[in-house]
PDB file of N, CA, C and O and ligand atoms in Angstrom:
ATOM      1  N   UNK A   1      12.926  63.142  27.596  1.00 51.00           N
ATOM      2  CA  UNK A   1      12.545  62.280  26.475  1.00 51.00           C
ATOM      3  C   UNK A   1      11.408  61.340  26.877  1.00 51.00           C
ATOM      4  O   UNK A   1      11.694  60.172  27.141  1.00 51.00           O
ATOM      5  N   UNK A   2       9.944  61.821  26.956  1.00 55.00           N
ATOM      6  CA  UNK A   2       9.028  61.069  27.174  1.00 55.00           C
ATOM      7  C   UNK A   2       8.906  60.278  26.142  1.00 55.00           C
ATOM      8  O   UNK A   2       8.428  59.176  26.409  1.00 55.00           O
ATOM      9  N   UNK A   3       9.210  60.498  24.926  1.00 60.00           N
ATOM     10  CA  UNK A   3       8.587  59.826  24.011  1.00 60.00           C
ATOM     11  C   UNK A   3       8.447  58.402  23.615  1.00 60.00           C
ATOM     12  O   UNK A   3       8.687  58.642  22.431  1.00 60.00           O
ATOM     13  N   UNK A   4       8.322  57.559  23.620  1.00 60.00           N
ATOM     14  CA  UNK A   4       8.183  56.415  23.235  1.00 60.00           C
ATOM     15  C   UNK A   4       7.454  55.224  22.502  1.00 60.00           C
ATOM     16  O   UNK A   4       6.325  54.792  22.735  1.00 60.00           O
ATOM     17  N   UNK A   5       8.600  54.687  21.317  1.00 63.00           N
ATOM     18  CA  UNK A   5       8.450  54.093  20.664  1.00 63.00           C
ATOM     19  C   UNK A   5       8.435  52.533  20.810  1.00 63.00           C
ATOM     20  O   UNK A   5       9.208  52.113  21.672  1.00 63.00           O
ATOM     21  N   UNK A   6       7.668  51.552  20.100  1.00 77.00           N
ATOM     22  CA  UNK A   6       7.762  50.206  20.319  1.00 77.00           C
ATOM     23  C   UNK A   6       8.567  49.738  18.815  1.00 77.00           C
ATOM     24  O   UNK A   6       8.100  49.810  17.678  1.00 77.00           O
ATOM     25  N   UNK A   7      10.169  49.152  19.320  1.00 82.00           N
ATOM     26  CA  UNK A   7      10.587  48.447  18.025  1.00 82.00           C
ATOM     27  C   UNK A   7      10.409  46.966  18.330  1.00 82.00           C
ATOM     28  O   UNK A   7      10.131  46.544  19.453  1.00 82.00           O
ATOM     29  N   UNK A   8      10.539  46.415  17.548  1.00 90.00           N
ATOM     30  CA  UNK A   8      10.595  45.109  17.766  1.00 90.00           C
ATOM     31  C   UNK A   8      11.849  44.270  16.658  1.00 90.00           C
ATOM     32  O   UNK A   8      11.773  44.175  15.433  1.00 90.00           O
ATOM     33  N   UNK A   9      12.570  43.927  17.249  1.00 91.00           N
ATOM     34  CA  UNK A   9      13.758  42.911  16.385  1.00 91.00           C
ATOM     35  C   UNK A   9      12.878  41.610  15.410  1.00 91.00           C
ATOM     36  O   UNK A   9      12.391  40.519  15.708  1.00 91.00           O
ATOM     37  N   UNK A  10      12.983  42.332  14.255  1.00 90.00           N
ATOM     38  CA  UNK A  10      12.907  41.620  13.336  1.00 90.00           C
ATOM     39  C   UNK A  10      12.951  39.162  13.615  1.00 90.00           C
ATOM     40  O   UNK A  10      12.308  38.121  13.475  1.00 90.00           O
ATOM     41  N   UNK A  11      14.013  39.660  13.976  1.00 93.00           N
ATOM     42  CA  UNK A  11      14.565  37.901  14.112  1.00 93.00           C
ATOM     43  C   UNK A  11      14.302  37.522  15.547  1.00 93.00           C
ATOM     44  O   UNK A  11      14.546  36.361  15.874  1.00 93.00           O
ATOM     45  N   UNK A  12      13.932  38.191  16.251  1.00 96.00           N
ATOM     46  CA  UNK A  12      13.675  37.258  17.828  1.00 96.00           C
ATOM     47  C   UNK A  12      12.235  37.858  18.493  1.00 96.00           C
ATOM     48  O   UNK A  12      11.740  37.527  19.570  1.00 96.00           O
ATOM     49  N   UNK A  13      11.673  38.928  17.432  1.00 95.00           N
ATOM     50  CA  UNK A  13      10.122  39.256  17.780  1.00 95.00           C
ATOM     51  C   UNK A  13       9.809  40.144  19.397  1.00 95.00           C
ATOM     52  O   UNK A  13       8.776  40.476  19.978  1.00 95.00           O
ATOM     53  N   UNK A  14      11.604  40.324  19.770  1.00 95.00           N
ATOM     54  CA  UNK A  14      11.153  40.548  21.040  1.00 95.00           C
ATOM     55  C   UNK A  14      11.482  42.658  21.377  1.00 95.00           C
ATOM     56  O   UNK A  14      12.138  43.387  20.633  1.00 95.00           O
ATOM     57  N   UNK A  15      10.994  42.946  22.267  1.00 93.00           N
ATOM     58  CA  UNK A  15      11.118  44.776  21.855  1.00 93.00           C
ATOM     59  C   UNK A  15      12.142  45.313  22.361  1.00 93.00           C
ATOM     60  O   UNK A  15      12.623  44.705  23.317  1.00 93.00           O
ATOM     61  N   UNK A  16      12.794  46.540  21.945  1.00 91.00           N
ATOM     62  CA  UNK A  16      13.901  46.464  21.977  1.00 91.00           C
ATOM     63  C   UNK A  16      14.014  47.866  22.392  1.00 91.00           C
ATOM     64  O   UNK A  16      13.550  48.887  21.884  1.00 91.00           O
ATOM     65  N   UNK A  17      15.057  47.598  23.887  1.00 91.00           N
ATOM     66  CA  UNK A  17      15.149  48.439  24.783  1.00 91.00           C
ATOM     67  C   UNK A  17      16.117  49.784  24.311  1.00 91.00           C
ATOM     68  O   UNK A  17      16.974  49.421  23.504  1.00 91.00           O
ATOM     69  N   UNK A  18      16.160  50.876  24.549  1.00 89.00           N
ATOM     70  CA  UNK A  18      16.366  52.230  24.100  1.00 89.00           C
ATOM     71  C   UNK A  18      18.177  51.846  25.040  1.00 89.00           C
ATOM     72  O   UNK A  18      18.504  51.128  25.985  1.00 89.00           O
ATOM     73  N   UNK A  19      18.631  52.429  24.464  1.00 89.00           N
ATOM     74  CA  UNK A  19      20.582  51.928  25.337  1.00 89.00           C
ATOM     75  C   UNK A  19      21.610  52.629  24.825  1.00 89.00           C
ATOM     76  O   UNK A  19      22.196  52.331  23.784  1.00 89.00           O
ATOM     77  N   UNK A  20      21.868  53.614  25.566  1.00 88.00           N
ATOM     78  CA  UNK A  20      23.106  54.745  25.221  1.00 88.00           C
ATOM     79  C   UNK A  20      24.303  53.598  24.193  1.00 88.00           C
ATOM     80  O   UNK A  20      24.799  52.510  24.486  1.00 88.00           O
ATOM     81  N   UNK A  21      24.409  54.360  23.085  1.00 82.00           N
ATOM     82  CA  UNK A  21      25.525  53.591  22.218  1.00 82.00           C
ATOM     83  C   UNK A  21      26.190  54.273  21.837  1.00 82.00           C
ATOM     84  O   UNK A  21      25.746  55.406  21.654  1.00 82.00           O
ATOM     85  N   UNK A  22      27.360  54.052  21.556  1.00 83.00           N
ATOM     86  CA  UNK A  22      28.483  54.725  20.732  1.00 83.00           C
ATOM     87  C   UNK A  22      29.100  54.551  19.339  1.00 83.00           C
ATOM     88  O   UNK A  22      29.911  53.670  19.052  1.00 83.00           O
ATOM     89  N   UNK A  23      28.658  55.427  18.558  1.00 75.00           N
ATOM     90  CA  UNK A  23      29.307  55.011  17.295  1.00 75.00           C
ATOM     91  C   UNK A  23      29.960  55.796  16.368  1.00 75.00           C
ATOM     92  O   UNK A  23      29.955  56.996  16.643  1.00 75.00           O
ATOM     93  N   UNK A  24      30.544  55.460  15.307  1.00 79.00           N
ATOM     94  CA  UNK A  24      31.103  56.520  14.721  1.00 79.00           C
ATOM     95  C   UNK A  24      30.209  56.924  13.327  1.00 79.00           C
ATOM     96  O   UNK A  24      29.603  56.212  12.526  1.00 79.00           O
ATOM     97  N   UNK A  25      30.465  58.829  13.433  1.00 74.00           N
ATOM     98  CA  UNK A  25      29.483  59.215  12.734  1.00 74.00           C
ATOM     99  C   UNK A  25      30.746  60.449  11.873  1.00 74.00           C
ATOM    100  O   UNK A  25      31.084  61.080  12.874  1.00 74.00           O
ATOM    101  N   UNK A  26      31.465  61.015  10.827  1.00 77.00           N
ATOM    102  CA  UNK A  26      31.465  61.672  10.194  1.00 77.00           C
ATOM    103  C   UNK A  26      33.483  61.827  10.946  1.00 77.00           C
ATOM    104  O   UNK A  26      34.230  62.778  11.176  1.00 77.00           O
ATOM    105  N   UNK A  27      33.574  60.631  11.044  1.00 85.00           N
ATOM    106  CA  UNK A  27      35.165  60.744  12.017  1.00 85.00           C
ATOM    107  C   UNK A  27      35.072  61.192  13.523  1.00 85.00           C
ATOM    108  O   UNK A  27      36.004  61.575  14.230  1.00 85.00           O
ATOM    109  N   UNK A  28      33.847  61.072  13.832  1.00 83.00           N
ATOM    110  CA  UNK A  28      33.704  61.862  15.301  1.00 83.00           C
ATOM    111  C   UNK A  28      32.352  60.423  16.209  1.00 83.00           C
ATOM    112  O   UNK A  28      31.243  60.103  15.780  1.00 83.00           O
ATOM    113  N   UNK A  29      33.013  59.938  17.387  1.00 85.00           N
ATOM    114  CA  UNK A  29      32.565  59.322  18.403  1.00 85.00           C
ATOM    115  C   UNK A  29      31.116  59.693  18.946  1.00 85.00           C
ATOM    116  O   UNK A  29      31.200  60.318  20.003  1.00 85.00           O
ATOM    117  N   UNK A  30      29.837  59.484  18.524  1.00 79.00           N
ATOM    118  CA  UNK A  30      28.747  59.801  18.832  1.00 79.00           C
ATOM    119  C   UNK A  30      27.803  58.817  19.852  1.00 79.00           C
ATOM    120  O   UNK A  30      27.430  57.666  19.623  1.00 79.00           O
ATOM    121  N   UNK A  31      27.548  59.629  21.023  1.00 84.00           N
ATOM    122  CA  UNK A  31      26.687  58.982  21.895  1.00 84.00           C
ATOM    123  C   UNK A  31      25.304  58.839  21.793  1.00 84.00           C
ATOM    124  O   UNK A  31      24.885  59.943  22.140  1.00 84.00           O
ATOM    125  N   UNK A  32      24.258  58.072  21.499  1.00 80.00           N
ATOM    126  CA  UNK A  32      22.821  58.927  21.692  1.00 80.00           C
ATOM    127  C   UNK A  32      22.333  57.531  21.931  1.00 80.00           C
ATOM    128  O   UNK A  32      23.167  56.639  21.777  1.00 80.00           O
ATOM    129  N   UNK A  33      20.806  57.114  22.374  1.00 85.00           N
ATOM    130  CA  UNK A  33      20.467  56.311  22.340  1.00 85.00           C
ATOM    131  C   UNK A  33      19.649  55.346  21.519  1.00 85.00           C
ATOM    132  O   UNK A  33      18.487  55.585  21.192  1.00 85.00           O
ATOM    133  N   UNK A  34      20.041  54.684  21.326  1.00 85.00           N
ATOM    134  CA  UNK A  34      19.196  53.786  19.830  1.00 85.00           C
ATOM    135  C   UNK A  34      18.531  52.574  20.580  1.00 85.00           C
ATOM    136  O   UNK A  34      18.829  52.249  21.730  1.00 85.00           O
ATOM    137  N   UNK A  35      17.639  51.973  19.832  1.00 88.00           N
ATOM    138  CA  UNK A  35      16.898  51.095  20.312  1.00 88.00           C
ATOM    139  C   UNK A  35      17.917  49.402  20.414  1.00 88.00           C
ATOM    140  O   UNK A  35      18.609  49.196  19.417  1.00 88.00           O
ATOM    141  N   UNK A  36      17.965  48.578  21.259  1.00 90.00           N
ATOM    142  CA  UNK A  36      18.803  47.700  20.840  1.00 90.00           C
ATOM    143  C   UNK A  36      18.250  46.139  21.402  1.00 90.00           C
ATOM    144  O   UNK A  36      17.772  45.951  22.521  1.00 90.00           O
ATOM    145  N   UNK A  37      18.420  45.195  20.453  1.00 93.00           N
ATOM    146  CA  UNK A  37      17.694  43.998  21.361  1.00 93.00           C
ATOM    147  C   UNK A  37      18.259  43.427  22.254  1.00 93.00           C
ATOM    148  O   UNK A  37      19.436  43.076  22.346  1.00 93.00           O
ATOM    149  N   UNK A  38      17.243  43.302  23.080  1.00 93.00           N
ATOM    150  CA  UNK A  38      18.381  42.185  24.235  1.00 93.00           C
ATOM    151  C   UNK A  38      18.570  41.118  24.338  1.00 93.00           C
ATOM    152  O   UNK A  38      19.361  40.515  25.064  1.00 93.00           O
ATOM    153  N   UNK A  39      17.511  40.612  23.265  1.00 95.00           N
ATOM    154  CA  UNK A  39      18.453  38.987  23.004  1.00 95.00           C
ATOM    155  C   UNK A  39      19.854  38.836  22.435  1.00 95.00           C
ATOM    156  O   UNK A  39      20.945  38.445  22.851  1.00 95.00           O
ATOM    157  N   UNK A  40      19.308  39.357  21.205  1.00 95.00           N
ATOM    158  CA  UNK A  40      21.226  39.335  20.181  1.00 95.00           C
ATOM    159  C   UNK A  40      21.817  40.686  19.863  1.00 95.00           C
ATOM    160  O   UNK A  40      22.405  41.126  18.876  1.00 95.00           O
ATOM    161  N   UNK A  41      21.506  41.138  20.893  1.00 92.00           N
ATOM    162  CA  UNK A  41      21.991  42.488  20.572  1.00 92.00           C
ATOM    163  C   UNK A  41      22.302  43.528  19.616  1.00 92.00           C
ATOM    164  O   UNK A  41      22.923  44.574  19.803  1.00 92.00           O
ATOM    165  N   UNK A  42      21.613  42.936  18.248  1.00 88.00           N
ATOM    166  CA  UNK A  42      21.118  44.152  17.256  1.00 88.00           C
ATOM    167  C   UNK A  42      21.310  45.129  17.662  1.00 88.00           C
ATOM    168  O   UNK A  42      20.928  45.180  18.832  1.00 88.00           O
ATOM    169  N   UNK A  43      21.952  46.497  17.138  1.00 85.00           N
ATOM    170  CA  UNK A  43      22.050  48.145  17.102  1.00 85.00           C
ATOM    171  C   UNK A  43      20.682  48.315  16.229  1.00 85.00           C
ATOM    172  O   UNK A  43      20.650  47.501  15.306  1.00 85.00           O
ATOM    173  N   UNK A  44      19.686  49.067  16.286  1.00 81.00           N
ATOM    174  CA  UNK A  44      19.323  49.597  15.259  1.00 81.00           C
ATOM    175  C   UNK A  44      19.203  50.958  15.230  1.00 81.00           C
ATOM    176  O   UNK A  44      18.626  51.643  16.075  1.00 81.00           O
ATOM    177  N   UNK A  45      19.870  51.414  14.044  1.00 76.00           N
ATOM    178  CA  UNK A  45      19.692  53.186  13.383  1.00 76.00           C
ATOM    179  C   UNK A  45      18.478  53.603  13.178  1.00 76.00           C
ATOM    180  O   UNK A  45      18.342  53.409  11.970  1.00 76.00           O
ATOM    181  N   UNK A  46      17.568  54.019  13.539  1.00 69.00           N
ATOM    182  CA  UNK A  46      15.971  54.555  13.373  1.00 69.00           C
ATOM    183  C   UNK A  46      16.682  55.610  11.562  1.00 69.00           C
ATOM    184  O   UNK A  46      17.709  56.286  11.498  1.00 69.00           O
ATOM    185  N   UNK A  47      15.950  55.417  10.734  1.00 72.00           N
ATOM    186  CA  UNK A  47      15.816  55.624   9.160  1.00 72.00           C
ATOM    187  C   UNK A  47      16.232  57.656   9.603  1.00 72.00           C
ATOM    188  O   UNK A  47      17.153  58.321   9.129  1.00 72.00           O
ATOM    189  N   UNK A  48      15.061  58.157  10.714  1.00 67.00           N
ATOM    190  CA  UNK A  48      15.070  59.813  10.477  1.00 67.00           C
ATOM    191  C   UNK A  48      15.923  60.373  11.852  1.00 67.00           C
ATOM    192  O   UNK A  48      15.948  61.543  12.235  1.00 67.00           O
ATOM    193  N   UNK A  49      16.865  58.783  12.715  1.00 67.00           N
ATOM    194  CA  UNK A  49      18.079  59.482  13.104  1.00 67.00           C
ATOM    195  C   UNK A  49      19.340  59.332  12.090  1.00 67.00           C
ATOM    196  O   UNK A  49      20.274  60.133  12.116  1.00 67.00           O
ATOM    197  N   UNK A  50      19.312  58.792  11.650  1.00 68.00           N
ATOM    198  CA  UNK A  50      20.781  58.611  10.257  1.00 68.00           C
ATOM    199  C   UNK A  50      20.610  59.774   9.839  1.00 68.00           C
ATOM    200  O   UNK A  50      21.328  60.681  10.259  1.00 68.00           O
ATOM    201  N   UNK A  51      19.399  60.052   8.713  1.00 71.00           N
ATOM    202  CA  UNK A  51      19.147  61.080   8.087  1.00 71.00           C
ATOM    203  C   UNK A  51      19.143  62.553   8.249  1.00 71.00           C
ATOM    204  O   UNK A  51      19.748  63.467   7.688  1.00 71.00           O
ATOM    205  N   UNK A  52      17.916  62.460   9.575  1.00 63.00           N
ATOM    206  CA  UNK A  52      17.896  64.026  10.318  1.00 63.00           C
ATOM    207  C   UNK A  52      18.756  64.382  11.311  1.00 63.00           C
ATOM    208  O   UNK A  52      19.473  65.377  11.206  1.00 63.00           O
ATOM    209  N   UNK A  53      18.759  63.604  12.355  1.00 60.00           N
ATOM    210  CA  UNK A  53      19.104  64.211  13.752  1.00 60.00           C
ATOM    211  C   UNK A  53      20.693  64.349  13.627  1.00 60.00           C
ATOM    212  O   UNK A  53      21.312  65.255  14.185  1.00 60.00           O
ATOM    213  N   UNK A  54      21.193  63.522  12.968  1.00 59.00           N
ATOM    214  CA  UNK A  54      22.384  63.374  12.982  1.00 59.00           C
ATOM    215  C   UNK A  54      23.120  64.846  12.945  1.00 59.00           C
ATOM    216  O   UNK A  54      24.211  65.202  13.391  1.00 59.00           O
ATOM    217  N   UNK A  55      22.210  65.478  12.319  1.00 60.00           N
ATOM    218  CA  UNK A  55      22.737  66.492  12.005  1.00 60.00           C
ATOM    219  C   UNK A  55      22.715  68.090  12.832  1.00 60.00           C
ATOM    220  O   UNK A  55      23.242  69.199  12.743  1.00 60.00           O
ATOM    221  N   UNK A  56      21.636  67.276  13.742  1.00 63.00           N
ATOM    222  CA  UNK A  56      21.210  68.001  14.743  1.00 63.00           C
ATOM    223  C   UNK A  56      22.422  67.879  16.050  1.00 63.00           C
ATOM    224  O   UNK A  56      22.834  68.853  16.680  1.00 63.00           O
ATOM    225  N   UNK A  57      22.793  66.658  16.236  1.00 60.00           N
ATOM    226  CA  UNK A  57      24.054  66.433  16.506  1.00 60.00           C
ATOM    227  C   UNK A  57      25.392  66.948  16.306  1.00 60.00           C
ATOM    228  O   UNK A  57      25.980  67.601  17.167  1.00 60.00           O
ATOM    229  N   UNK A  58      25.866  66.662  15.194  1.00 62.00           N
ATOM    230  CA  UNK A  58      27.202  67.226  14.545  1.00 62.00           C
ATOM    231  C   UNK A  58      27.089  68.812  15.179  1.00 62.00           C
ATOM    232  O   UNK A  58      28.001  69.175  15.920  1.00 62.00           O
ATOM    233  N   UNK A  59      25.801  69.891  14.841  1.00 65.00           N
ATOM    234  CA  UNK A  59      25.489  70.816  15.171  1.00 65.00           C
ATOM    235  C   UNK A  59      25.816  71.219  16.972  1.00 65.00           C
ATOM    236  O   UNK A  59      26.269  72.288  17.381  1.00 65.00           O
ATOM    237  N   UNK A  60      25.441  70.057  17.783  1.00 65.00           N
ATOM    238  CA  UNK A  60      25.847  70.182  18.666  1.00 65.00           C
ATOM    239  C   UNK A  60      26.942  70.306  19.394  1.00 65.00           C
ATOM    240  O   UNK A  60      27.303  70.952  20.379  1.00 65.00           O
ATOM    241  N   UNK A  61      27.614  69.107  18.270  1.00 63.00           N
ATOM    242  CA  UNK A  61      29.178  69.554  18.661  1.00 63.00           C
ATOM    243  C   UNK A  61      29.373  70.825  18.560  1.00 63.00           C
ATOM    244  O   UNK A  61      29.691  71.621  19.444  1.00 63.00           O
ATOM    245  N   UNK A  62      29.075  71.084  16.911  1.00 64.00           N
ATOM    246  CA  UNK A  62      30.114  71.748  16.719  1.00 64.00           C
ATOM    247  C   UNK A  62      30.001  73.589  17.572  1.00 64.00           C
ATOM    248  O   UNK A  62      30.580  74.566  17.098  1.00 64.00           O
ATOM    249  N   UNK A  63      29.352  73.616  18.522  1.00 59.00           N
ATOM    250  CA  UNK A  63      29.022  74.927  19.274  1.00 59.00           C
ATOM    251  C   UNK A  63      29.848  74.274  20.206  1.00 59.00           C
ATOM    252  O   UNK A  63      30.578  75.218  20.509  1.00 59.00           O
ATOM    253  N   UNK A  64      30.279  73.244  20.927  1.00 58.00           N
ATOM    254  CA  UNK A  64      31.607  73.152  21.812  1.00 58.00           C
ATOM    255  C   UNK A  64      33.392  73.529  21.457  1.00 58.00           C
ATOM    256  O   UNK A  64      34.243  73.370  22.333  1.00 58.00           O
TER     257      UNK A  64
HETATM  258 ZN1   ZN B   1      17.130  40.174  18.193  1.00 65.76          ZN
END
């Protein structure tokens, strides 16, 4: 994953580091990494991982 993006937290202006998270997605425990601030620790969902990848995911499971 070379890729990289610059977010920046809305409320503390400061950029916000990429950080394995866990959350729940469709009744099932999902790992991936989202961008998150390190001041107040905001999660943020990127708009075309909710939408797209997610599904690219579930997909992944579901071949285990
Ligand atoms: Zn913040």
């Amino acid at each position: 994953m070379a890729e990289e993006r610059k977010w920046l937290c809305a409320k503390c202006g400061v950029e916000l580091k990429p950080r394995k998270t866990i959350f729940k997605y469709m009744g099932r425990n999902i790992s991936h990494d989202v961008p998150v601030c390190p001041k107040c620790g905001k999660v943020f969902i990127p708009r075309d991982l909710a939408e797209g990848r997610m599904a690219e995911v579930e997909e992944q499971l579901e071949d285990k």
